[in-house]
Short mmCIF file of C-alpha atoms and ligand atoms in Angstrom, two decimals:
data_model
loop_
_atom_site.label_atom_id
_atom_site.label_comp_id
_atom_site.label_asym_id
_atom_site.label_seq_id
_atom_site.Cartn_x
_atom_site.Cartn_y
_atom_site.Cartn_z
CA MET A 909 -31.54 -6.10 37.13
CA LYS A 910 -30.11 -4.21 34.20
CA LEU A 911 -26.84 -5.10 32.36
CA ARG A 912 -25.26 -2.65 30.38
CA LEU A 913 -24.60 -3.11 26.59
CA CYS A 914 -23.03 0.50 25.45
CA SER A 915 -23.92 3.96 24.55
CA ARG A 916 -26.20 5.21 22.04
CA GLY A 917 -23.57 6.80 19.80
CA ASP A 918 -21.24 3.44 19.72
CA LEU A 919 -24.09 1.70 17.18
CA PRO A 920 -24.47 3.62 13.96
CA THR A 921 -28.34 3.06 12.32
CA CYS A 922 -28.50 -0.23 10.40
CA GLU A 923 -25.84 -2.15 12.14
CA VAL A 924 -25.74 -5.06 14.60
CA ARG A 925 -23.22 -6.02 17.28
CA ARG A 926 -22.68 -8.73 19.67
CA PHE A 927 -22.30 -8.40 23.68
CA GLU A 928 -21.60 -11.03 25.90
CA LEU A 929 -22.85 -10.65 28.82
CA ALA A 930 -21.47 -10.88 32.55
CA ASP A 931 -24.27 -14.03 33.26
CA GLY A 932 -23.00 -15.76 30.07
CA ARG A 933 -25.41 -15.24 27.32
CA ALA A 934 -24.39 -13.23 24.17
CA VAL A 935 -27.05 -10.79 22.57
CA ALA A 936 -27.28 -9.48 19.35
CA LEU A 937 -27.99 -5.55 19.58
CA TYR A 938 -29.56 -3.73 16.66
CA HIS A 939 -30.01 -0.26 15.69
CA LEU A 940 -32.98 -0.04 13.02
CA GLU A 941 -34.66 3.50 12.19
CA ASP A 942 -37.26 3.18 14.79
CA GLY A 943 -35.08 2.52 17.75
CA PHE A 944 -32.57 -0.36 19.66
CA PHE A 945 -33.55 -4.09 19.75
CA ALA A 946 -31.99 -7.08 21.07
CA THR A 947 -32.14 -10.60 20.93
CA ASP A 948 -30.10 -13.90 21.41
CA ASP A 949 -27.04 -13.84 18.89
CA LEU A 950 -27.22 -17.29 18.52
CA CYS A 951 -29.26 -18.40 15.76
CA THR A 952 -31.58 -20.90 16.38
CA HIS A 953 -30.47 -23.37 13.51
CA GLY A 954 -26.99 -23.92 14.30
CA GLU A 955 -23.89 -22.37 15.93
CA ALA A 956 -23.93 -19.43 14.00
CA SER A 957 -23.80 -15.40 15.41
CA LEU A 958 -26.07 -13.78 13.92
CA ALA A 959 -24.16 -10.31 14.31
CA ASP A 960 -22.22 -11.68 11.56
CA GLY A 961 -25.08 -11.56 9.54
CA GLU A 962 -26.90 -8.93 7.21
CA ILE A 963 -29.83 -6.62 8.15
CA GLU A 964 -32.24 -6.45 5.77
CA ASP A 965 -35.96 -5.17 5.78
CA GLY A 966 -36.47 -5.76 9.71
CA ARG A 967 -34.67 -8.76 9.35
CA ILE A 968 -31.69 -10.55 10.47
CA VAL A 969 -30.47 -13.31 7.66
CA CYS A 970 -27.87 -15.64 9.39
CA PRO A 971 -24.63 -15.88 7.78
CA TYR A 972 -24.65 -20.02 8.06
CA HIS A 973 -27.46 -20.90 5.63
CA LEU A 974 -29.79 -17.57 4.74
CA GLY A 975 -32.70 -18.25 7.38
CA ALA A 976 -34.07 -14.98 9.04
CA PHE A 977 -35.87 -13.56 11.73
CA ASP A 978 -37.76 -10.72 12.48
CA ILE A 979 -35.56 -8.32 14.50
CA ARG A 980 -38.66 -6.62 16.65
CA THR A 981 -40.55 -9.99 17.26
CA GLY A 982 -38.27 -13.13 17.20
CA LYS A 983 -40.24 -14.87 14.74
CA ALA A 984 -38.31 -17.04 12.34
CA THR A 985 -39.29 -15.37 8.83
CA ASP A 986 -36.98 -17.62 6.54
CA ALA A 987 -36.00 -21.20 6.25
CA PRO A 988 -34.23 -22.74 7.30
CA CYS A 989 -35.09 -21.24 10.69
CA HIS A 990 -38.40 -21.95 12.31
CA ILE A 991 -37.88 -21.49 16.00
CA PRO A 992 -38.17 -18.31 17.31
CA LEU A 993 -35.48 -16.18 18.67
CA LYS A 994 -35.31 -14.48 22.01
CA THR A 995 -35.88 -10.88 22.37
CA TYR A 996 -35.41 -8.56 24.92
CA PRO A 997 -36.39 -4.88 25.44
CA VAL A 998 -33.83 -2.67 25.25
CA VAL A 999 -33.83 0.09 28.11
CA GLU A 1000 -32.04 3.58 27.61
CA ILE A 1001 -31.26 5.87 30.43
CA ASP A 1002 -28.64 8.94 30.03
CA GLY A 1003 -27.81 7.82 26.24
CA GLU A 1004 -26.54 4.08 27.57
CA LEU A 1005 -28.20 0.85 26.32
CA PHE A 1006 -29.48 -1.79 29.02
CA VAL A 1007 -30.94 -5.05 28.53
CA GLU A 1008 -32.57 -6.70 31.78
CA GLY A 1009 -30.88 -9.74 33.00
CA GLU A 1010 -30.71 -11.89 35.97
CA LYS A 1011 -28.26 -11.14 38.86
CA VAL A 1012 -24.76 -12.96 38.47
CA GLU A 1013 -24.34 -15.45 40.72
CA GLY A 1014 -21.83 -15.43 43.59
CA MET B 379 24.13 -1.13 -34.28
CA ASN B 380 23.93 -4.36 -31.85
CA ALA B 381 25.44 -7.23 -32.87
CA PRO B 382 22.67 -9.40 -34.47
CA HIS B 383 23.34 -12.30 -32.69
CA ARG B 384 24.05 -11.04 -29.19
CA TRP B 385 21.62 -13.04 -27.24
CA LEU B 386 22.71 -16.19 -28.44
CA GLN B 387 25.79 -15.35 -27.88
CA ASN B 388 25.34 -15.01 -24.23
CA ASN B 389 23.08 -17.95 -23.75
CA PRO B 390 24.51 -20.57 -26.31
CA GLY B 391 22.81 -23.42 -24.25
CA LEU B 392 19.74 -22.52 -25.81
CA GLY B 393 21.19 -23.36 -29.38
CA ASP B 394 19.98 -21.57 -32.70
CA GLY B 395 18.00 -24.74 -34.34
CA PRO B 396 14.44 -24.58 -35.36
CA ILE B 397 11.73 -25.41 -32.74
CA PRO B 398 9.53 -27.85 -33.17
CA VAL B 399 5.54 -27.47 -32.83
CA GLU B 400 4.35 -30.57 -31.80
CA PRO B 401 4.13 -29.26 -27.98
CA TYR B 402 2.12 -26.76 -29.24
CA ILE B 403 -0.42 -29.25 -30.90
CA SER B 404 0.09 -32.69 -28.88
CA PRO B 405 -3.03 -33.71 -26.55
CA GLU B 406 -0.49 -36.40 -25.02
CA TYR B 407 2.30 -33.11 -24.47
CA TYR B 408 -0.27 -31.12 -23.09
CA LYS B 409 -1.16 -33.93 -20.18
CA ARG B 410 2.27 -34.21 -19.34
CA GLU B 411 2.43 -30.21 -18.85
CA GLN B 412 -0.46 -30.26 -16.60
CA GLU B 413 1.09 -32.97 -14.50
CA LYS B 414 4.75 -31.96 -14.46
CA ILE B 415 3.97 -28.03 -14.67
CA PHE B 416 0.69 -26.71 -13.52
CA SER B 417 0.24 -29.39 -10.77
CA LYS B 418 3.72 -28.83 -9.55
CA VAL B 419 5.09 -24.92 -9.66
CA TRP B 420 3.65 -21.98 -8.35
CA LEU B 421 0.99 -20.50 -10.35
CA CYS B 422 -0.14 -16.68 -10.03
CA VAL B 423 -3.94 -16.34 -9.11
CA GLY B 424 -4.47 -12.63 -8.25
CA ARG B 425 -3.53 -9.89 -6.25
CA GLU B 426 -4.45 -9.51 -2.50
CA GLN B 427 -5.95 -6.15 -3.25
CA GLU B 428 -8.84 -8.04 -4.74
CA LEU B 429 -9.84 -9.47 -1.13
CA PRO B 430 -9.31 -6.16 1.13
CA LYS B 431 -11.81 -7.00 3.94
CA ALA B 432 -11.83 -10.21 6.85
CA GLY B 433 -14.41 -12.98 4.83
CA ASP B 434 -13.77 -11.77 1.31
CA TYR B 435 -13.20 -14.59 -1.03
CA LYS B 436 -12.68 -15.37 -4.79
CA VAL B 437 -12.59 -18.76 -6.10
CA LYS B 438 -10.69 -19.28 -9.31
CA ARG B 439 -10.93 -22.19 -11.98
CA LEU B 440 -7.39 -23.82 -12.75
CA ASP B 441 -8.51 -26.36 -15.41
CA ALA B 442 -4.72 -27.09 -16.23
CA ALA B 443 -3.98 -28.39 -12.64
CA LYS B 444 -7.90 -29.86 -12.43
CA THR B 445 -9.42 -28.00 -9.85
CA SER B 446 -10.57 -24.60 -8.73
CA VAL B 447 -8.72 -22.99 -5.49
CA ILE B 448 -11.07 -20.83 -2.99
CA LEU B 449 -8.71 -18.11 -1.53
CA MET B 450 -10.27 -16.29 1.49
CA ARG B 451 -9.05 -13.42 3.99
CA GLY B 452 -9.63 -14.88 7.49
CA LYS B 453 -10.68 -12.63 10.56
CA ASP B 454 -6.77 -12.86 11.47
CA MET B 455 -6.73 -10.92 7.93
CA ARG B 456 -4.46 -14.19 6.62
CA ILE B 457 -5.36 -15.37 2.90
CA ARG B 458 -5.47 -19.11 2.75
CA ALA B 459 -6.48 -21.64 -0.32
CA PHE B 460 -8.26 -24.53 -0.55
CA HIS B 461 -9.62 -26.83 -3.05
CA ASN B 462 -13.59 -25.94 -3.43
CA ALA B 463 -14.98 -29.63 -2.80
CA CYS B 464 -17.02 -30.35 -0.12
CA ALA B 465 -16.34 -33.31 2.18
CA HIS B 466 -19.68 -34.39 2.22
CA ARG B 467 -20.92 -35.56 -0.95
CA GLY B 468 -18.15 -33.70 -3.21
CA ASN B 469 -20.02 -30.77 -4.31
CA THR B 470 -18.06 -27.49 -4.90
CA VAL B 471 -18.53 -25.48 -1.32
CA VAL B 472 -18.93 -21.97 -3.71
CA THR B 473 -20.99 -22.01 -6.69
CA GLU B 474 -19.06 -20.65 -9.30
CA THR B 475 -20.54 -18.25 -11.93
CA GLY B 476 -17.51 -18.59 -14.20
CA GLU B 477 -13.35 -18.44 -14.29
CA GLU B 478 -13.93 -16.11 -11.02
CA THR B 479 -16.11 -16.07 -8.56
CA PHE B 480 -15.92 -13.58 -6.01
CA GLY B 481 -17.97 -13.37 -2.34
CA ALA B 482 -17.82 -11.43 1.18
CA SER B 483 -18.88 -13.23 4.24
CA LYS B 484 -18.84 -11.19 7.32
CA ALA B 485 -18.80 -14.59 9.48
CA ALA B 486 -15.74 -15.47 7.30
CA ILE B 487 -17.28 -18.77 6.60
CA VAL B 488 -18.74 -20.56 3.00
CA THR B 489 -21.49 -23.03 3.19
CA CYS B 490 -22.15 -25.54 0.71
CA ARG B 491 -25.43 -25.16 -0.85
CA PHE B 492 -26.33 -28.53 -1.40
CA HIS B 493 -26.79 -29.54 2.34
CA GLY B 494 -25.60 -27.10 4.38
CA TRP B 495 -22.02 -27.76 5.96
CA VAL B 496 -20.39 -24.76 6.61
CA TYR B 497 -16.77 -24.24 6.72
CA GLY B 498 -14.32 -21.28 8.17
CA ALA B 499 -11.77 -19.27 6.42
CA ASP B 500 -9.31 -21.33 8.20
CA GLY B 501 -10.93 -24.80 6.32
CA ALA B 502 -12.61 -25.60 9.34
CA LEU B 503 -15.74 -27.79 9.26
CA LYS B 504 -17.77 -25.70 11.48
CA LEU B 505 -21.42 -26.87 11.17
CA VAL B 506 -23.16 -30.03 9.53
CA PRO B 507 -26.70 -29.73 9.77
CA GLN B 508 -28.44 -32.86 11.60
CA GLU B 509 -24.76 -33.74 12.34
CA SER B 510 -26.22 -36.51 15.17
CA ASN B 511 -27.48 -38.63 12.14
CA PHE B 512 -23.86 -39.62 11.09
CA TYR B 513 -22.18 -42.30 12.56
CA ASP B 514 -19.34 -42.74 15.36
CA CYS B 515 -16.54 -42.68 12.56
CA PHE B 516 -17.32 -39.40 11.52
CA ARG B 517 -15.22 -36.49 13.01
CA LYS B 518 -15.81 -32.89 11.96
CA GLU B 519 -11.86 -32.56 13.04
CA ASP B 520 -10.93 -34.87 9.84
CA ASN B 521 -13.65 -33.34 7.18
CA GLY B 522 -12.28 -29.85 6.81
CA LEU B 523 -11.56 -28.17 3.41
CA ALA B 524 -8.68 -29.56 1.62
CA PRO B 525 -5.78 -26.70 1.84
CA ILE B 526 -3.63 -25.70 -0.87
CA HIS B 527 -0.22 -23.89 -0.63
CA VAL B 528 -0.46 -20.33 -0.83
CA ASP B 529 1.86 -17.64 -0.50
CA THR B 530 2.27 -14.02 -1.72
CA TRP B 531 5.48 -11.63 -3.34
CA GLU B 532 4.67 -7.88 -3.84
CA GLY B 533 0.62 -8.36 -3.31
CA PHE B 534 0.70 -10.98 -5.96
CA ILE B 535 -0.58 -14.39 -4.64
CA PHE B 536 0.42 -17.42 -5.47
CA VAL B 537 -1.18 -21.27 -5.03
CA ASN B 538 0.63 -24.65 -5.65
CA VAL B 539 -1.48 -27.54 -5.66
CA ALA B 540 0.96 -30.04 -5.03
CA GLN B 541 0.85 -31.98 -1.95
CA THR B 542 4.67 -31.12 -0.93
CA PRO B 543 5.79 -28.38 -3.37
CA ASP B 544 9.63 -29.15 -4.54
CA ALA B 545 10.36 -25.33 -3.65
CA THR B 546 8.85 -22.66 -1.65
CA LEU B 547 7.80 -19.59 -3.65
CA ALA B 548 10.99 -17.54 -2.80
CA GLU B 549 13.02 -20.38 -4.07
CA PHE B 550 11.07 -20.50 -7.27
CA LEU B 551 11.09 -16.93 -7.84
CA GLY B 552 14.74 -17.02 -7.18
CA GLU B 553 16.36 -13.72 -8.60
CA TYR B 554 13.13 -12.53 -10.49
CA ALA B 555 11.84 -11.71 -7.17
CA GLY B 556 14.67 -9.18 -6.66
CA HIS B 557 14.75 -7.80 -10.13
CA PHE B 558 10.81 -6.14 -9.47
CA ALA B 559 11.48 -5.70 -5.87
CA GLY B 560 10.36 -2.23 -4.71
CA PHE B 561 8.24 -1.18 -7.83
CA PRO B 562 4.99 0.35 -6.60
CA PHE B 563 2.64 -2.09 -7.89
CA ASP B 564 -0.01 -1.66 -5.01
CA LYS B 565 -0.10 2.15 -5.86
CA LEU B 566 -0.88 1.63 -9.21
CA SER B 567 -4.22 0.21 -8.36
CA TYR B 568 -6.50 1.57 -11.29
CA GLU B 569 -7.55 -1.79 -13.47
CA PHE B 570 -8.75 -2.48 -16.24
CA THR B 571 -9.43 -6.47 -17.43
CA TYR B 572 -10.17 -7.87 -20.70
CA ARG B 573 -10.31 -11.98 -21.48
CA THR B 574 -11.14 -13.93 -23.54
CA TYR B 575 -11.20 -17.64 -24.34
CA LEU B 576 -8.84 -18.76 -27.35
CA ASP B 577 -8.85 -21.40 -29.72
CA CYS B 578 -4.86 -22.07 -29.17
CA ASN B 579 -2.12 -23.58 -27.04
CA TRP B 580 -1.29 -21.85 -24.25
CA LYS B 581 2.27 -21.34 -25.56
CA VAL B 582 1.08 -19.64 -29.01
CA ALA B 583 -0.37 -16.72 -26.66
CA HIS B 584 2.43 -16.95 -24.72
CA ASP B 585 4.71 -16.28 -27.64
CA ALA B 586 3.02 -13.63 -29.11
CA PHE B 587 3.41 -11.29 -26.43
CA ALA B 588 6.75 -12.62 -25.74
CA GLU B 589 8.72 -10.75 -28.44
CA ALA B 590 8.75 -6.82 -29.92
CA TYR B 591 9.61 -8.10 -33.42
CA HIS B 592 5.65 -8.56 -34.57
CA VAL B 593 4.88 -4.48 -33.68
CA GLU B 594 6.27 -2.91 -36.80
CA THR B 595 3.99 -5.50 -38.77
CA ILE B 596 0.88 -6.12 -36.63
CA HIS B 597 0.58 -2.89 -34.31
CA ALA B 598 1.09 -0.83 -37.44
CA GLY B 599 -2.55 0.51 -36.96
CA SER B 600 -2.17 1.18 -33.31
CA PHE B 601 1.10 1.75 -32.52
CA PRO B 602 2.90 3.23 -35.57
CA ASN B 603 6.63 3.13 -35.68
CA ALA B 604 6.40 3.07 -32.02
CA PHE B 605 8.63 -0.09 -30.23
CA CYS B 606 10.95 -0.78 -33.06
CA GLY B 607 14.30 -0.80 -30.95
CA GLY B 608 14.23 -4.31 -30.37
CA LEU B 609 15.08 -5.90 -26.87
CA GLU B 610 17.72 -4.84 -24.51
CA ASN B 611 18.76 -6.33 -21.04
CA VAL B 612 17.75 -9.66 -21.63
CA LYS B 613 18.13 -11.70 -18.77
CA LEU B 614 17.48 -15.33 -18.03
CA MET B 615 16.63 -16.36 -14.27
CA GLY B 616 16.05 -20.25 -14.17
CA PRO B 617 12.82 -20.38 -15.47
CA HIS B 618 11.60 -17.24 -15.47
CA ARG B 619 13.20 -14.22 -18.38
CA THR B 620 12.93 -10.70 -18.81
CA SER B 621 14.00 -7.80 -21.04
CA ALA B 622 13.48 -4.70 -21.95
CA VAL B 623 11.44 -3.27 -25.23
CA CYS B 624 12.14 0.17 -26.38
CA LEU B 625 10.80 2.96 -27.87
CA THR B 626 11.57 4.46 -31.16
CA LEU B 627 12.15 8.07 -30.19
CA GLY B 628 11.09 11.06 -32.46
CA ALA B 629 7.66 9.08 -33.88
CA THR B 630 5.24 11.82 -34.05
CA PRO B 631 2.42 11.03 -31.40
CA THR B 632 -1.18 11.81 -32.83
CA ALA B 633 -2.76 15.05 -31.67
CA VAL B 634 -4.87 13.50 -29.37
CA ALA B 635 -2.61 10.67 -28.06
CA THR B 636 -0.47 14.57 -27.66
CA LEU B 637 -3.03 15.73 -25.12
CA ALA B 638 -3.85 12.59 -23.21
CA ASN B 639 -0.24 12.16 -22.49
CA SER B 640 -0.04 15.85 -20.88
CA LEU B 641 -2.95 15.14 -18.59
CA ALA B 642 -1.98 11.42 -17.27
CA GLN B 643 0.42 8.68 -17.52
CA GLY B 644 -1.25 5.99 -18.93
CA SER B 645 0.29 5.52 -22.32
CA LEU B 646 3.18 3.22 -22.94
CA VAL B 647 3.77 4.87 -26.14
CA ALA B 648 5.35 8.18 -24.68
CA VAL B 649 8.68 8.97 -23.41
CA ARG B 650 8.77 7.48 -19.53
CA GLY B 651 10.33 8.46 -16.62
CA GLU B 652 12.60 6.31 -13.87
CA SER B 653 11.29 7.48 -10.81
CA MET B 654 9.27 4.43 -9.96
CA LEU B 655 11.73 1.88 -11.57
CA PRO B 656 13.92 -0.22 -8.68
CA PRO B 657 17.60 0.14 -9.95
CA THR B 658 17.72 -3.56 -11.81
CA LEU B 659 15.34 -2.33 -14.35
CA ASN B 660 16.88 -0.03 -17.28
CA PRO B 661 20.49 -0.19 -15.57
CA ASP B 662 21.88 1.61 -18.27
CA HIS B 663 19.41 4.63 -18.43
CA ARG B 664 18.43 4.28 -21.90
CA PRO B 665 16.35 7.17 -22.79
CA ASN B 666 14.39 5.32 -24.93
CA PHE B 667 12.95 2.77 -22.67
CA ALA B 668 9.36 1.74 -22.73
CA PHE B 669 8.44 -1.12 -20.89
CA GLU B 670 10.19 -4.08 -19.04
CA LEU B 671 8.96 -7.27 -20.70
CA SER B 672 9.18 -10.27 -18.18
CA VAL B 673 7.55 -14.27 -18.14
CA LEU B 674 7.05 -15.51 -14.78
CA PHE B 675 7.18 -18.99 -15.47
CA PRO B 676 4.89 -20.49 -16.32
CA ASN B 677 2.05 -18.94 -17.62
CA THR B 678 2.48 -15.23 -16.48
CA LEU B 679 4.10 -12.18 -18.01
CA ILE B 680 4.17 -9.12 -15.89
CA HIS B 681 5.55 -5.98 -17.49
CA VAL B 682 6.27 -2.50 -15.81
CA SER B 683 6.90 1.12 -16.72
CA GLU B 684 6.72 4.72 -15.38
CA GLY B 685 3.53 4.71 -14.09
CA ILE B 686 1.56 1.61 -15.43
CA TRP B 687 2.31 -2.01 -14.87
CA PHE B 688 0.62 -4.54 -16.70
CA THR B 689 -0.01 -8.68 -16.73
CA HIS B 690 -0.95 -11.37 -19.00
CA GLN B 691 -1.89 -14.75 -18.44
CA PHE B 692 -2.58 -17.47 -20.22
CA TRP B 693 -4.84 -20.50 -18.76
CA PRO B 694 -4.48 -23.75 -20.73
CA MET B 695 -7.73 -25.36 -20.60
CA GLY B 696 -6.75 -28.28 -23.43
CA HIS B 697 -4.54 -28.95 -25.99
CA ASN B 698 -5.63 -25.77 -28.24
CA LYS B 699 -8.16 -24.06 -25.66
CA THR B 700 -6.73 -21.16 -23.47
CA LEU B 701 -8.14 -18.64 -21.33
CA TRP B 702 -6.12 -15.41 -22.07
CA GLU B 703 -6.53 -12.50 -19.21
CA GLY B 704 -5.09 -9.03 -19.91
CA ARG B 705 -4.84 -6.57 -17.24
CA TYR B 706 -3.54 -2.96 -17.10
CA TYR B 707 -2.45 -0.72 -14.17
CA VAL B 708 -2.19 3.07 -13.66
CA ALA B 709 -2.58 5.64 -11.02
CA PRO B 710 -6.11 5.72 -10.08
CA PRO B 711 -7.28 9.41 -11.83
CA THR B 712 -7.34 12.58 -10.10
CA SER B 713 -9.99 14.81 -12.21
CA TYR B 714 -12.20 14.11 -14.95
CA SER B 715 -9.44 15.19 -17.83
CA GLN B 716 -7.35 12.35 -16.33
CA ARG B 717 -9.81 9.86 -16.25
CA TRP B 718 -10.78 10.95 -20.30
CA ALA B 719 -6.89 10.39 -20.85
CA LEU B 720 -7.13 6.92 -19.21
CA GLU B 721 -9.70 5.76 -21.41
CA HIS B 722 -7.39 6.93 -24.42
CA ALA B 723 -4.47 4.94 -23.12
CA MET B 724 -6.77 2.05 -22.30
CA THR B 725 -8.51 2.01 -25.81
CA LEU B 726 -4.91 1.91 -27.37
CA GLN B 727 -4.24 -0.62 -25.50
CA ARG B 728 -7.00 -2.77 -26.20
CA ASN B 729 -6.83 -2.19 -29.65
CA ALA B 730 -3.05 -3.71 -29.61
CA TRP B 731 -4.28 -6.84 -27.80
CA LEU B 732 -6.85 -7.15 -30.36
CA GLU B 733 -4.35 -7.42 -32.66
CA ASP B 734 -2.02 -9.35 -30.91
CA THR B 735 -4.85 -12.03 -29.87
CA ALA B 736 -6.28 -12.28 -33.76
CA THR B 737 -3.38 -14.19 -34.97
CA MET B 738 -3.51 -16.77 -32.41
CA GLU B 739 -6.42 -18.93 -33.30
CA ASP B 740 -4.57 -19.05 -37.01
CA THR B 741 -1.64 -19.72 -35.68
CA GLN B 742 -2.68 -22.96 -34.18
CA ARG B 743 -4.86 -24.02 -37.04
CA ALA B 744 -1.74 -23.62 -39.27
CA MET B 745 0.17 -26.03 -36.78
CA GLU B 746 -2.20 -28.30 -36.45
CA SER B 747 -1.76 -29.12 -40.30
CA GLY B 748 1.21 -30.39 -40.02
CA ALA B 749 2.71 -28.66 -42.93
CA LYS B 750 5.52 -26.83 -40.92
CA PRO B 751 6.80 -29.19 -38.13
CA PHE B 752 9.23 -26.50 -36.85
CA GLN B 753 9.23 -22.80 -36.47
CA ASN B 754 12.16 -20.65 -36.89
CA LEU B 755 13.30 -17.96 -33.99
CA GLN B 756 15.34 -15.29 -34.79
CA ASP B 757 17.77 -13.66 -31.93
CA ASP B 758 15.45 -11.29 -30.80
CA GLU B 759 12.74 -14.18 -30.08
CA ILE B 760 15.15 -15.53 -27.43
CA LEU B 761 12.62 -15.12 -24.92
CA ILE B 762 10.52 -17.65 -26.77
CA ARG B 763 13.56 -20.16 -27.32
CA HIS B 764 14.24 -20.02 -23.67
CA GLY B 765 10.37 -20.60 -23.06
CA ALA B 766 10.05 -23.43 -25.01
CA HIS B 767 13.42 -24.83 -23.65
CA VAL B 768 12.17 -24.47 -19.92
CA VAL B 769 8.61 -26.07 -20.65
CA ASP B 770 10.35 -29.23 -22.29
CA THR B 771 12.78 -29.56 -19.52
CA TYR B 772 9.70 -29.35 -16.75
CA VAL B 773 8.30 -31.64 -19.30
CA ASN B 774 10.72 -34.23 -19.51
CA ALA B 775 11.94 -34.51 -16.20
S1 FES C 1687 -27.19 -21.47 11.50
FE1 FES C 1687 -28.41 -19.89 11.17
S2 FES C 1687 -29.46 -20.37 9.42
FE2 FES C 1687 -28.04 -22.13 9.81
S1 FES C 1688 -22.33 -31.93 -0.86
FE1 FES C 1688 -21.69 -30.24 0.48
S2 FES C 1688 -22.92 -30.59 1.92
FE2 FES C 1688 -23.70 -31.71 0.88
FE1 FE2 C 1689 2.02 -6.93 -29.46
#
């Protein structure tokens, strides 16, 4: 099922924001020049929220140890990060942004 | 004509004898000042405005208290203070690049660059890489940053590195706090700063700024015939002290100063209004009032005037080494001509400060010769006499 994040006007270009989904995960939504992208918000190196990091050249730089990931592919680009980040396709319907998620139980 | 000994008459307890030079040149005396003063009392370390956003931080070195303090604004917008020391193997957590190191962290954290331990703005240890390799007795909860007492007054941030301070900041400031309450420090936010290291004792630097007697001689170049009125309204308040410095009315300003003064309120050498002054300042409404000169014990001078305030701070780095910081604040300019007028005022002030600091190393060298074991103070040098008295009382407590 599709999980709504926000309206496209809510997130200015070159910014990132964290969303907690109904199924318990947290995703980071990014607005780049060529569109919206989403990844897990949790860094794969430690317990850091990537939405607290800075966007630099299409990468999200983690605030804790300055490791980084490619926002579009999730690939780890800078040490100490080496495990890739899960990415989510972002779907836009009538100006609203959604990611695919599992149905919430119960 | 003022009575030539009026301040002594008002404060007979301070005596009228010569003041020993020993406290200015003795390494041993300085050690006691570190222990009994700088490690015990509240020290002014900045302005809240320097840390406007959550996650902003500044590290300030406090040699005299043998530490560096991290001041950090949390996501709850509270400013907290910690020693800049890592619980792992003692490295500085924030790598310092000088006397003051500024940084910003959207996540409101600081990371030790040695092995990557991460601390929150509340001081908590949030992350230890390879944590499972540490032994069972290691607990993250017990290994946060070591806190330092912090409090604020009128937008100034103070720290006290004592385990348990003898007094709250409000108690420490006492009457001094009320004396300046309501002055618009925040609105006069356009700042310029000078700092330098001086090979002199911190009290040599303090003393050079705590009287107006020197003005007619050493500032004959930058402030000719400007402040020859001496001190007025001297008030001693516990360890702190204040007074008013007056202008010589009728001295003709230069043509360029006249133009600058007509454009912006940036220069001390101009007739001042009173709209911003709390009623405690210039209570007799002297028309020649120039600025209030106050000493916030131990090492901060705060001066205020209509449209201007400025501070001097003297940070000891040894018995004969001092970091001096001068900061001058006015209202932000709203036009290019005002910008120019303020540059003019600041340049004048800078010249005067160069004249002030120029004597300090000479004074120290001559004092260290031992040729003159005492200094002789006149009545208008009462703030220096009081300062020497207060320091000695603390050191011998
Ligand atoms: S937690 Fe993200 S780089 Fe270490
Ligand atoms: S000394 Fe700070 S992480 Fe090792
Ligand atoms: Fe001076």
